CSV table of C-alpha atoms in Angstrom, one decimal:
chain,number,residue,atom,x,y,z
Y,14,MET,CA,118.4,69.0,392.2
Y,15,THR,CA,115.0,69.6,393.1
Y,16,SER,CA,112.2,67.1,391.1
Y,17,PHE,CA,109.4,69.0,389.4
Y,18,ALA,CA,106.8,67.6,392.2
Y,19,GLU,CA,108.9,69.2,394.6
Y,20,ARG,CA,109.0,72.6,392.7
Y,21,CYS,CA,105.1,72.6,392.7
Y,22,GLY,CA,105.3,72.0,396.5
Y,23,LEU,CA,103.6,68.6,396.2
Y,24,HIS,CA,106.4,66.2,397.0
Y,25,ASP,CA,106.8,65.2,400.8
Y,26,THR,CA,107.4,61.7,402.5
Y,27,HIS,CA,103.8,60.5,401.9
Y,28,ARG,CA,104.0,61.2,398.2
Y,29,GLU,CA,107.6,59.7,397.9
Y,30,ALA,CA,106.5,56.5,399.5
Y,31,ALA,CA,103.4,56.4,397.2
Y,32,CYS,CA,105.8,57.0,394.4
Y,33,LEU,CA,108.0,54.1,395.7
Y,34,ARG,CA,104.7,52.0,396.0
Y,35,ALA,CA,103.6,52.8,391.9
Y,36,ALA,CA,107.3,52.0,390.9
Y,37,GLU,CA,106.9,48.6,392.6
Y,38,LEU,CA,103.6,47.9,391.1
Y,39,ILE,CA,104.8,48.7,387.4
Y,40,GLU,CA,107.8,46.6,388.0
Y,41,SER,CA,105.9,43.5,389.7
Y,42,SER,CA,102.9,43.7,387.2
Y,43,GLY,CA,104.9,43.4,384.2
Y,44,VAL,CA,103.6,46.6,382.7
Y,45,GLN,CA,105.1,47.5,379.4
Y,46,ARG,CA,103.4,51.0,378.9
Y,47,VAL,CA,101.6,53.3,381.3
Y,48,ARG,CA,98.9,56.0,380.0
Y,49,MET,CA,99.4,59.5,381.7
Y,50,GLY,CA,95.6,60.6,381.6
Y,51,TRP,CA,94.0,63.7,382.2
Y,52,CYS,CA,90.5,65.1,381.9
Y,53,ASP,CA,90.0,68.2,379.5
Y,54,VAL,CA,87.2,70.7,379.6
Y,55,HIS,CA,85.1,68.5,377.8
Y,56,GLY,CA,85.1,65.7,380.1
Y,57,GLN,CA,87.3,63.6,378.2
Y,58,LEU,CA,90.6,61.5,378.8
Y,59,ARG,CA,93.7,62.7,376.9
Y,60,GLY,CA,97.1,62.0,377.5
Y,61,LYS,CA,100.4,60.5,376.5
Y,62,THR,CA,101.7,57.1,376.7
Y,63,LEU,CA,105.1,56.2,378.3
Y,64,MET,CA,107.1,53.2,378.4
Y,65,ALA,CA,107.3,51.8,382.1
Y,66,HIS,CA,110.8,53.0,383.1
Y,67,ALA,CA,109.6,56.8,381.6
Y,68,ALA,CA,106.7,56.3,383.5
Y,69,VAL,CA,108.4,56.0,386.9
Y,70,LYS,CA,110.8,59.1,386.3
Y,71,ALA,CA,107.6,60.9,385.5
Y,72,LEU,CA,106.0,60.2,388.9
Y,73,ARG,CA,108.5,62.9,390.4
Y,74,ASP,CA,109.5,64.8,386.9
Y,75,GLY,CA,106.2,64.9,385.0
Y,76,VAL,CA,105.9,64.6,381.3
Y,77,GLY,CA,105.3,67.7,378.9
Y,78,MET,CA,102.4,68.3,377.0
Y,79,VAL,CA,101.3,71.3,374.2
Y,80,GLY,CA,99.6,73.7,376.1
Y,81,THR,CA,96.7,74.0,373.4
Y,82,MET,CA,95.3,70.6,374.5
Y,83,MET,CA,93.6,72.7,377.1
Y,84,LEU,CA,92.0,75.2,374.2
Y,85,LYS,CA,90.2,72.8,372.0
Y,86,ASP,CA,86.6,72.7,371.2
Y,87,THR,CA,84.5,69.7,370.6
Y,88,SER,CA,85.9,69.1,367.0
Y,89,ASP,CA,89.4,69.5,368.4
Y,90,HIS,CA,90.0,72.7,366.9
Y,91,THR,CA,91.8,75.5,368.8
Y,92,ALA,CA,89.5,78.2,369.9
Y,93,TRP,CA,92.4,80.7,370.4
Y,94,LYS,CA,94.7,81.9,367.7
Y,95,VAL,CA,97.9,80.8,369.8
Y,96,PHE,CA,100.5,81.8,367.1
Y,97,GLU,CA,99.3,85.7,366.6
Y,98,ALA,CA,100.5,88.2,368.9
Y,99,GLY,CA,97.8,89.1,371.3
Y,100,GLY,CA,96.1,85.9,370.4
Y,101,THR,CA,96.0,84.4,374.1
Y,102,GLU,CA,95.6,87.6,375.7
Y,103,GLY,CA,94.3,86.9,379.3
Y,104,LEU,CA,95.6,83.2,379.1
Y,105,THR,CA,99.2,83.4,380.7
Y,106,GLY,CA,101.2,80.4,379.5
Y,107,PHE,CA,99.6,79.4,376.5
Y,108,ALA,CA,101.2,81.5,373.7
Y,109,GLY,CA,102.9,79.9,371.0
Y,110,ALA,CA,101.6,76.3,371.9
Y,111,SER,CA,104.1,76.3,374.5
Y,112,ASN,CA,104.4,73.4,376.9
Y,113,LEU,CA,102.4,72.4,380.1
Y,114,MET,CA,103.6,69.6,382.4
Y,115,LEU,CA,101.4,66.9,383.4
Y,116,LEU,CA,102.2,65.3,386.8
Y,117,PRO,CA,100.6,62.0,388.0
Y,118,ASP,CA,98.7,61.3,391.2
Y,119,PRO,CA,101.3,58.1,392.3
Y,120,GLU,CA,98.1,56.5,394.0
Y,121,SER,CA,95.9,56.6,391.0
Y,122,PHE,CA,97.8,53.7,389.1
Y,123,THR,CA,95.5,50.9,387.8
Y,124,LEU,CA,95.9,48.2,385.3
Y,125,LEU,CA,93.7,48.7,382.5
Y,126,PRO,CA,91.7,45.4,382.2
Y,127,TRP,CA,91.0,45.7,378.5
Y,128,SER,CA,94.1,46.4,377.4
Y,129,ALA,CA,97.2,43.7,378.6
Y,130,GLY,CA,100.1,44.9,379.7
Y,131,THR,CA,98.9,48.9,380.0
Y,132,GLY,CA,98.9,50.5,383.3
Y,133,TRP,CA,97.2,54.0,383.9
Y,134,LEU,CA,97.8,57.2,386.0
Y,135,ARG,CA,95.8,60.4,386.6
Y,136,CYS,CA,97.2,63.6,385.9
Y,137,GLN,CA,97.0,66.9,386.2
Y,138,PRO,CA,98.4,70.0,384.2
Y,139,TRP,CA,101.0,72.5,386.0
Y,140,HIS,CA,102.8,75.6,384.3
Y,141,SER,CA,106.4,74.9,383.7
Y,142,ASN,CA,107.0,77.1,386.9
Y,143,GLY,CA,105.4,75.1,389.2
Y,144,THR,CA,102.1,76.7,389.6
Y,145,PRO,CA,98.8,75.0,389.3
Y,146,VAL,CA,96.9,75.2,385.8
Y,147,ALA,CA,93.7,77.7,387.2
Y,148,LEU,CA,91.7,76.5,384.1
Y,149,ASP,CA,92.0,72.8,384.8
Y,150,SER,CA,88.5,71.5,385.7
Y,151,ARG,CA,89.7,69.1,388.4
Y,152,HIS,CA,91.5,71.8,390.0
Y,153,VAL,CA,88.5,74.1,389.7
Y,154,LEU,CA,86.2,71.5,391.9
Y,155,GLU,CA,89.2,71.1,394.4
Y,156,GLN,CA,88.9,74.9,395.1
Y,157,ALA,CA,85.4,74.9,395.3
Y,158,LEU,CA,85.8,72.1,398.0
Y,159,SER,CA,88.0,74.0,399.6
Y,160,ARG,CA,85.7,76.8,399.8
Y,161,LEU,CA,83.0,74.3,400.8
Y,162,ALA,CA,85.2,73.1,403.7
Y,163,MET,CA,85.6,76.3,405.2
Y,164,ALA,CA,82.0,76.6,405.9
Y,165,GLY,CA,81.9,73.3,407.7
Y,166,PHE,CA,80.8,70.9,405.1
Y,167,GLY,CA,82.1,68.1,402.6
Y,168,PHE,CA,79.9,67.2,399.7
Y,169,LYS,CA,78.6,63.7,398.9
Y,170,THR,CA,77.2,62.7,395.3
Y,171,GLY,CA,76.1,59.3,394.0
Y,172,LEU,CA,76.4,58.8,390.3
Y,173,GLU,CA,73.2,58.1,388.0
Y,174,VAL,CA,74.5,57.8,384.4
Y,175,GLU,CA,72.1,57.1,381.4
Y,176,PHE,CA,74.0,56.1,378.0
Y,177,HIS,CA,73.2,54.1,374.8
Y,178,ILE,CA,75.2,51.2,373.9
Y,179,TYR,CA,75.3,50.2,370.0
Y,180,ARG,CA,76.6,47.1,368.2
Y,181,ILE,CA,79.0,48.1,365.3
Y,182,THR,CA,78.3,46.5,361.7
Y,183,ASP,CA,80.5,48.5,359.6
Y,184,GLU,CA,83.7,50.5,360.6
Y,185,ALA,CA,83.8,51.7,357.1
Y,186,PRO,CA,82.3,55.1,356.9
Y,187,GLN,CA,84.6,56.1,360.3
Y,188,LEU,CA,88.0,54.3,358.5
Y,189,ASN,CA,87.7,55.1,354.8
Y,190,PRO,CA,90.1,57.5,353.9
Y,191,GLU,CA,88.1,58.7,351.3
Y,192,LEU,CA,85.6,59.8,353.6
Y,193,THR,CA,87.7,61.7,356.3
Y,194,GLY,CA,86.3,64.8,357.7
Y,195,TRP,CA,87.2,67.0,360.8
Y,196,PRO,CA,85.7,65.6,362.6
Y,197,GLY,CA,84.9,62.5,361.1
Y,198,LEU,CA,81.9,60.2,360.4
Y,199,PRO,CA,81.0,57.7,363.2
Y,200,PRO,CA,80.8,53.9,362.4
Y,201,ALA,CA,77.4,51.9,361.2
Y,202,VAL,CA,75.6,50.6,364.0
Y,203,GLN,CA,72.5,48.6,365.5
Y,204,MET,CA,71.0,48.3,368.6
Y,205,ILE,CA,71.5,45.8,371.4
Y,206,HIS,CA,67.6,46.0,372.5
Y,207,PRO,CA,64.6,47.5,371.0
Y,208,GLY,CA,63.4,49.4,374.0
Y,209,TYR,CA,60.2,50.9,375.5
Y,210,ASN,CA,60.0,48.2,377.8
Y,211,LEU,CA,61.7,49.4,381.2
Y,212,GLN,CA,63.6,47.6,383.1
Y,213,ALA,CA,62.6,44.3,381.1
Y,214,GLU,CA,64.3,41.1,382.3
Y,215,ALA,CA,64.1,40.0,378.5
Y,216,MET,CA,65.9,42.9,377.2
Y,217,MET,CA,68.6,42.6,379.7
Y,218,ASP,CA,69.3,39.1,378.5
Y,219,MET,CA,69.4,40.4,375.1
Y,220,ALA,CA,72.0,42.8,376.1
Y,221,ASP,CA,73.9,40.5,378.2
Y,222,GLU,CA,77.1,40.4,376.6
Y,223,PRO,CA,77.8,44.2,376.2
Y,224,LEU,CA,76.1,45.1,379.7
Y,225,SER,CA,78.6,42.0,381.2
Y,226,ILE,CA,81.6,43.8,379.6
Y,227,VAL,CA,80.3,47.3,381.3
Y,228,MET,CA,80.3,45.2,384.7
Y,229,GLN,CA,83.3,43.7,384.2
Y,230,THR,CA,85.3,46.6,383.4
Y,231,ALA,CA,83.7,48.8,386.4
Y,232,GLN,CA,84.4,46.2,388.8
Y,233,ALA,CA,88.2,45.6,387.5
Y,234,LEU,CA,88.6,49.4,387.7
Y,235,GLY,CA,87.7,49.4,391.1
Y,236,LEU,CA,84.4,51.4,390.6
Y,237,PRO,CA,81.5,51.4,393.2
Y,238,LEU,CA,79.0,50.1,390.6
Y,239,GLN,CA,75.6,49.3,392.2
Y,240,SER,CA,73.4,48.2,389.4
Y,241,LEU,CA,72.8,48.0,385.5
Y,242,GLU,CA,69.4,48.7,384.1
Y,243,ILE,CA,67.6,48.4,380.9
Y,244,GLU,CA,66.4,51.9,380.5
Y,245,LEU,CA,63.3,53.2,378.4
Y,246,GLY,CA,64.6,54.0,375.2
Y,247,PRO,CA,65.9,51.6,372.4
Y,248,SER,CA,69.2,50.6,373.4
Y,249,GLN,CA,69.5,52.8,376.2
Y,250,VAL,CA,71.1,51.6,379.8
Y,251,GLU,CA,71.6,53.0,382.9
Y,252,ALA,CA,74.5,52.8,385.6
Y,253,VAL,CA,74.2,53.5,389.2
Y,254,PHE,CA,77.0,53.8,391.5
Y,255,ASP,CA,77.4,54.1,395.5
Y,256,ALA,CA,77.6,57.6,396.9
Y,257,THR,CA,81.0,58.8,397.9
Y,258,ASP,CA,82.7,62.3,398.0
Y,259,ALA,CA,82.6,64.5,395.2
Y,260,LEU,CA,86.2,64.5,394.1
Y,261,THR,CA,86.5,60.6,394.0
Y,262,ALA,CA,83.2,60.5,392.2
Y,263,ALA,CA,84.2,62.9,389.4
Y,264,ASP,CA,87.3,60.7,389.0
Y,265,GLN,CA,84.9,57.7,389.0
Y,266,MET,CA,82.7,59.4,386.3
Y,267,VAL,CA,85.9,60.2,384.2
Y,268,LEU,CA,87.2,56.7,384.3
Y,269,PHE,CA,83.9,54.8,383.8
Y,270,ARG,CA,82.9,56.7,380.6
Y,271,ASN,CA,86.5,56.2,379.4
Y,272,GLY,CA,86.7,52.4,380.4
Y,273,VAL,CA,83.6,51.1,379.0
Y,274,ARG,CA,83.7,53.1,375.9
Y,275,GLN,CA,87.3,51.4,375.1
Y,276,ALA,CA,86.5,47.9,376.5
Y,277,LEU,CA,83.3,47.8,374.4
Y,278,ARG,CA,85.0,48.9,371.0
Y,279,ARG,CA,87.1,45.9,371.2
Y,280,ALA,CA,84.3,43.6,371.7
Y,281,GLY,CA,82.6,45.5,368.2
Y,282,TYR,CA,80.1,47.9,370.4
Y,283,LEU,CA,80.0,51.6,370.5
Y,284,ALA,CA,79.1,53.1,373.8
Y,285,THR,CA,77.7,56.9,373.2
Y,286,PHE,CA,77.2,59.5,376.1
Y,287,MET,CA,75.7,61.9,373.8
Y,288,CYS,CA,72.3,62.9,375.0
Y,289,ARG,CA,70.1,62.2,372.0
Y,290,PRO,CA,71.7,59.9,369.6
Y,291,PRO,CA,71.4,60.6,365.9
Y,292,PHE,CA,68.3,58.4,365.2
Y,293,PRO,CA,64.6,59.0,365.5
Y,294,ASN,CA,62.6,57.7,368.6
Y,295,ILE,CA,65.2,57.8,370.9
Y,296,MET,CA,64.8,58.6,374.5
Y,297,SER,CA,67.5,61.3,375.6
Y,298,SER,CA,70.0,60.2,378.4
Y,299,GLY,CA,70.3,62.2,381.7
Y,300,TRP,CA,72.9,62.3,384.6
Y,301,HIS,CA,71.0,62.7,387.4
Y,302,LEU,CA,73.3,64.1,390.3
Y,303,HIS,CA,72.4,63.0,393.9
Y,304,GLN,CA,74.1,65.1,396.5
Y,305,SER,CA,74.1,65.8,400.1
Y,306,LEU,CA,76.2,67.9,402.6
Y,307,VAL,CA,78.2,66.5,404.8
Y,308,GLU,CA,79.4,67.9,408.3
Y,309,ARG,CA,83.0,67.9,408.7
Y,310,ASP,CA,82.3,67.7,412.4
Y,311,GLY,CA,81.1,64.1,412.8
Y,312,GLY,CA,80.4,63.3,409.3
Y,313,ARG,CA,76.4,63.5,409.7
Y,314,ASN,CA,74.4,64.0,406.6
Y,315,GLY,CA,74.1,68.0,406.7
Y,316,CYS,CA,70.7,67.7,404.5
Y,317,ALA,CA,68.9,65.5,407.1
Y,318,ARG,CA,66.6,66.6,409.9
Y,319,ALA,CA,65.3,64.4,412.7
Y,320,ALA,CA,61.8,65.4,412.2
Y,321,PRO,CA,59.5,67.7,410.0
Y,322,ALA,CA,59.6,71.3,410.6
Y,323,GLU,CA,56.6,72.5,413.1
Y,324,ASP,CA,53.5,73.2,411.0
Y,325,SER,CA,55.2,72.1,408.1
Y,326,THR,CA,53.6,70.3,405.1
Y,327,VAL,CA,55.2,67.9,402.3
Y,328,ARG,CA,55.6,71.1,400.0
Y,329,ASP,CA,57.8,72.8,402.7
Y,330,ALA,CA,61.5,72.2,402.0
Y,331,ARG,CA,61.9,71.7,405.8
Y,332,HIS,CA,59.4,68.9,406.2
Y,333,THR,CA,62.3,66.7,404.9
Y,334,LEU,CA,65.3,68.9,404.7
Y,335,SER,CA,67.7,70.5,407.4
Y,336,ASP,CA,68.1,74.3,407.4
Y,337,ALA,CA,71.2,73.8,405.7
Y,338,GLY,CA,69.7,71.7,403.1
Y,339,ALA,CA,66.5,74.1,402.6
Y,340,HIS,CA,69.2,76.9,402.2
Y,341,TRP,CA,71.4,75.0,399.7
Y,342,LEU,CA,68.1,74.0,397.8
Y,343,ALA,CA,67.3,77.6,397.5
Y,344,GLY,CA,71.0,78.4,396.0
Y,345,LEU,CA,70.4,75.6,393.4
Y,346,LEU,CA,67.3,77.0,392.4
Y,347,ALA,CA,68.4,80.8,392.5
Y,348,HIS,CA,71.6,80.0,390.2
Y,349,ALA,CA,69.9,77.6,387.8
Y,350,PRO,CA,70.0,79.6,384.7
Y,351,GLY,CA,73.9,80.0,385.3
Y,352,MET,CA,74.9,76.4,385.9
Y,353,THR,CA,72.9,74.9,383.2
Y,354,ALA,CA,75.6,75.3,380.7
Y,355,LEU,CA,78.1,73.2,383.0
Y,356,CYS,CA,75.6,70.5,383.3
Y,357,THR,CA,74.4,70.3,380.2
Y,358,PRO,CA,77.2,71.6,378.2
Y,359,THR,CA,76.1,70.5,374.5
Y,360,ILE,CA,73.8,71.8,371.8
Y,361,ASN,CA,72.7,68.3,371.3
Y,362,GLY,CA,71.7,68.4,375.2
Y,363,PHE,CA,69.2,70.9,374.8
Y,364,GLY,CA,66.6,68.6,373.1
Y,365,ARG,CA,66.4,66.8,376.2
Y,366,PHE,CA,64.4,69.6,377.9
Y,367,ARG,CA,60.8,68.9,376.9
Y,368,PRO,CA,57.5,68.1,378.4
Y,369,ASN,CA,56.9,64.8,380.1
Y,370,ALA,CA,60.2,63.4,379.1
Y,371,LEU,CA,61.3,63.0,382.8
Y,372,ALA,CA,63.8,66.0,382.2
Y,373,PRO,CA,63.2,69.4,383.6
Y,374,GLN,CA,61.8,72.2,381.9
Y,375,HIS,CA,61.4,74.9,384.9
Y,376,ILE,CA,63.2,76.0,387.9
Y,377,ILE,CA,61.2,74.4,390.7
Y,378,TRP,CA,61.6,71.6,393.1
Y,379,GLY,CA,59.7,68.3,393.7
Y,380,GLN,CA,59.0,66.1,396.6
Y,381,ASP,CA,60.2,62.7,394.7
Y,382,ASN,CA,59.2,64.3,391.6
Y,383,ARG,CA,61.2,63.3,388.6
Y,384,GLY,CA,59.4,66.3,386.4
Y,385,ALA,CA,61.1,68.7,388.8
Y,386,MET,CA,64.3,70.3,388.1
Y,387,LEU,CA,65.3,69.2,391.7
Y,388,ARG,CA,64.0,66.2,393.3
Y,389,VAL,CA,64.1,65.9,396.8
Y,390,VAL,CA,64.4,62.3,398.0
Y,391,GLY,CA,64.0,60.8,401.6
Y,392,ALA,CA,62.1,61.9,404.8
Y,393,ALA,CA,62.6,63.3,408.4
Y,394,GLY,CA,64.4,60.7,410.1
Y,395,ASP,CA,66.1,59.1,406.9
Y,396,PRO,CA,70.0,59.5,407.1
Y,397,ALA,CA,70.0,59.2,403.1
Y,398,THR,CA,68.2,62.1,402.6
Y,399,ARG,CA,69.3,64.3,399.7
Y,400,ILE,CA,68.6,66.4,396.6
Y,401,GLU,CA,68.7,65.3,393.1
Y,402,ASN,CA,69.3,67.7,390.2
Y,403,ARG,CA,68.3,66.3,386.9
Y,404,ILE,CA,69.5,69.0,384.7
Y,405,GLY,CA,72.6,67.3,383.8
Y,406,GLU,CA,73.3,65.0,380.4
Y,407,PRO,CA,76.0,62.6,380.7
Y,408,ALA,CA,78.4,64.1,378.6
Y,409,ALA,CA,79.0,67.0,381.2
Y,410,ASN,CA,82.5,67.3,382.7
Y,411,PRO,CA,82.1,66.0,386.3
Y,412,TYR,CA,84.4,68.4,388.1
Y,413,LEU,CA,82.5,71.5,386.4
Y,414,TYR,CA,79.0,70.0,387.0
Y,415,MET,CA,80.0,69.4,391.1
Y,416,ALA,CA,81.7,72.6,391.0
Y,417,SER,CA,78.7,74.4,389.8
Y,418,GLN,CA,76.5,72.8,392.6
Y,419,ILE,CA,78.8,73.7,395.4
Y,420,HIS,CA,79.0,77.2,394.1
Y,421,ALA,CA,75.2,77.7,393.8
Y,422,GLY,CA,74.4,75.9,396.8
Y,423,LEU,CA,77.1,77.4,399.2
Y,424,ASP,CA,75.4,80.8,398.0
Y,425,GLY,CA,72.1,80.0,399.1
Y,426,LEU,CA,73.8,78.6,402.5
Y,427,LEU,CA,75.8,81.7,403.3
Y,428,ARG,CA,72.9,84.2,402.3
Y,429,GLY,CA,70.2,82.2,403.9
Y,430,LEU,CA,67.9,81.9,401.0
Y,431,GLU,CA,64.5,80.4,401.2
Y,432,PRO,CA,63.3,78.0,398.4
Y,433,PRO,CA,59.6,78.1,397.2
Y,434,PRO,CA,56.9,75.7,398.0
Y,435,ALA,CA,57.3,72.3,396.1
Y,436,THR,CA,55.7,72.1,392.6
Y,437,ASP,CA,53.2,68.8,392.3
Y,438,ASN,CA,53.0,70.0,388.7
Y,439,PRO,CA,56.3,70.5,387.1
Y,440,TYR,CA,55.1,70.9,383.4
Y,441,ALA,CA,52.4,73.6,384.0
Y,442,THR,CA,53.0,76.9,382.5
Y,443,GLY,CA,54.0,79.9,384.9
Y,444,HIS,CA,57.0,78.5,386.1
Y,445,ALA,CA,60.4,80.6,385.5
Y,446,ARG,CA,62.3,78.3,382.5
Y,447,LEU,CA,65.7,76.9,382.3
Y,448,PRO,CA,67.6,78.4,379.2
Y,449,ASP,CA,66.5,76.1,376.2
Y,450,ASN,CA,69.6,76.5,374.0
Y,451,LEU,CA,73.4,76.5,374.6
Y,452,GLY,CA,73.9,80.3,374.0
Y,453,ASP,CA,71.5,81.5,376.3
Y,454,ALA,CA,73.1,79.1,378.8
Y,455,LEU,CA,76.4,80.9,378.4
Y,456,ALA,CA,74.8,84.0,378.6
Y,457,ALA,CA,73.2,83.3,382.0
Y,458,LEU,CA,76.7,81.8,383.1
Y,459,ARG,CA,78.5,85.0,382.3
Y,460,GLY,CA,75.9,87.1,384.0
Y,461,ASP,CA,75.5,85.2,387.5
Y,462,GLU,CA,77.9,87.0,389.9
Y,463,ALA,CA,78.0,84.1,392.3
Y,464,LEU,CA,79.2,81.6,389.8
Y,465,MET,CA,81.7,83.8,388.3
Y,466,ASN,CA,83.4,84.7,391.4
Y,467,GLY,CA,83.2,81.3,392.8
Y,468,LEU,CA,84.7,79.6,389.9
Y,469,GLY,CA,86.9,82.3,388.7
Y,470,ALA,CA,86.2,84.7,385.8
Y,471,ALA,CA,89.0,83.2,383.7
Y,472,VAL,CA,87.6,79.9,384.2
Y,473,VAL,CA,84.2,81.0,383.3
Y,474,GLU,CA,85.4,82.8,380.2
Y,475,HIS,CA,87.8,79.9,379.0
Y,476,PHE,CA,84.7,77.4,379.0
Y,477,CYS,CA,82.2,80.1,377.5
Y,478,ARG,CA,84.8,80.7,374.2
Y,479,ILE,CA,85.3,76.9,373.8
Y,480,LYS,CA,81.6,76.7,373.8
Y,481,GLN,CA,81.1,79.4,371.8
Y,482,SER,CA,83.2,77.7,368.9
Y,483,GLU,CA,80.9,75.0,368.9
Y,484,ILE,CA,77.8,77.2,368.6
Y,485,ASN,CA,79.6,79.1,365.7
Y,486,ARG,CA,80.5,76.1,363.7
Y,487,HIS,CA,76.7,74.5,364.4
Y,488,ALA,CA,75.3,78.0,362.9
Y,489,ASP,CA,77.5,77.5,359.7
Y,490,ALA,CA,76.7,73.9,359.3
Y,491,GLN,CA,74.2,73.3,356.3
Y,492,ASP,CA,73.2,70.1,357.9
Y,493,LYS,CA,72.6,70.2,361.9
Y,494,ALA,CA,71.7,66.8,361.9
Y,495,ASP,CA,75.2,65.6,360.5
Y,496,PHE,CA,76.9,68.1,362.5
Y,497,GLU,CA,75.9,66.5,365.7
Y,498,ARG,CA,76.0,63.1,364.6
Y,499,ARG,CA,79.9,63.9,363.6
Y,500,GLU,CA,80.4,66.1,366.5
Y,501,TYR,CA,79.1,63.7,369.6
Y,502,PHE,CA,77.9,60.4,368.6
Y,503,SER,CA,81.3,58.2,368.6
Y,504,ARG,CA,83.1,61.1,370.2
Y,505,TYR,CA,81.2,61.2,373.4
């Protein structure tokens, strides 16, 4: 009898060898349980915990999960009426809360450093007939990368992620059964540093315990952490990682967020990747996505050029970027409104787009300008030349964020789009504006033909329906601030 992995067309001698290695690691490490984790549309890990022997079996046969896990909004309400006739129209295989199958990647096995005797495997959902779930965000990025490969390029990215860490002072609000809500209250907290002293060594020392936990967790998980820094805002920090290929980087972002939140929680801290925590005088957190093309023939940086284009100035894209890089830049600009919801997918995140806040408002690029939406970093002759997109918030689903970049940039590349001159005044009036709320961003995404075609209409409609549920509940909430505190603070 064939295994489920074989019916999916995945299992070969290479994967069988990987399954044997994973099984040996599970046995030799004394693991008692293995968490089977997959990334939902909100970028959060969900999954099942199997005993060691069951996890070994699941390497080839998978494990079932309820399909509605893919249909949840940010409060964990199901955004479709799965038990009504026609309630899942357009969603094949989801009626009646039917099962999907989680199939693990045997090469992803790792020990969780904060939970003794616990292993972890990255999984992806499949339909029970052995076909991939098109709505799965990791699958969406895989498809985007395949399309980019046909154009002769890979995609390299470096993570630069801001977030907040707080010390928990009282668990009672969250755990008191008399205060239960859907979603519930977060715990009471205090800051780990007072802020407004960027990269201050004294504040780094003040926050040494939680930052040491972040460092140790990231390193134990094998993540390429490069630096930890004190950001400007109160209790705000930043983690920077070495650049790698896009799929690996997206996997690392999911594992980092999940890992540091759990490890810090065990030590009495709360890490939140919510853009704007629910306190006065905070600074918004961004996720700045550094990106470059990689020529598949030779592995060279496809955005770098040897010398500035003839008669160009620093305001010209080709003074710094290759022809392909300039077209890619133009594609990102052309599709900026449509990609915004995938880069900043929460209502809370749009509070970041304000003047002189190191966050973008306009659809422009600049040469090493942190107020512009796109910051071109490097120079002719610099093999590390790249484009930094500053739209994103740290709560974004990394697979969808990166897929949006690929489809937008690739459209610019294939159509030979040309970027305008760089700005040196990013907050001046007169520039085209980014959407300033989630509803307008969703409308822009639905109206972007290239993104609809690239991502797939079903993927876009699935994402938009889930986010519209969030918008509707926010509109109905009497206390908007309380909505955001419950919805995002301790859940992201």
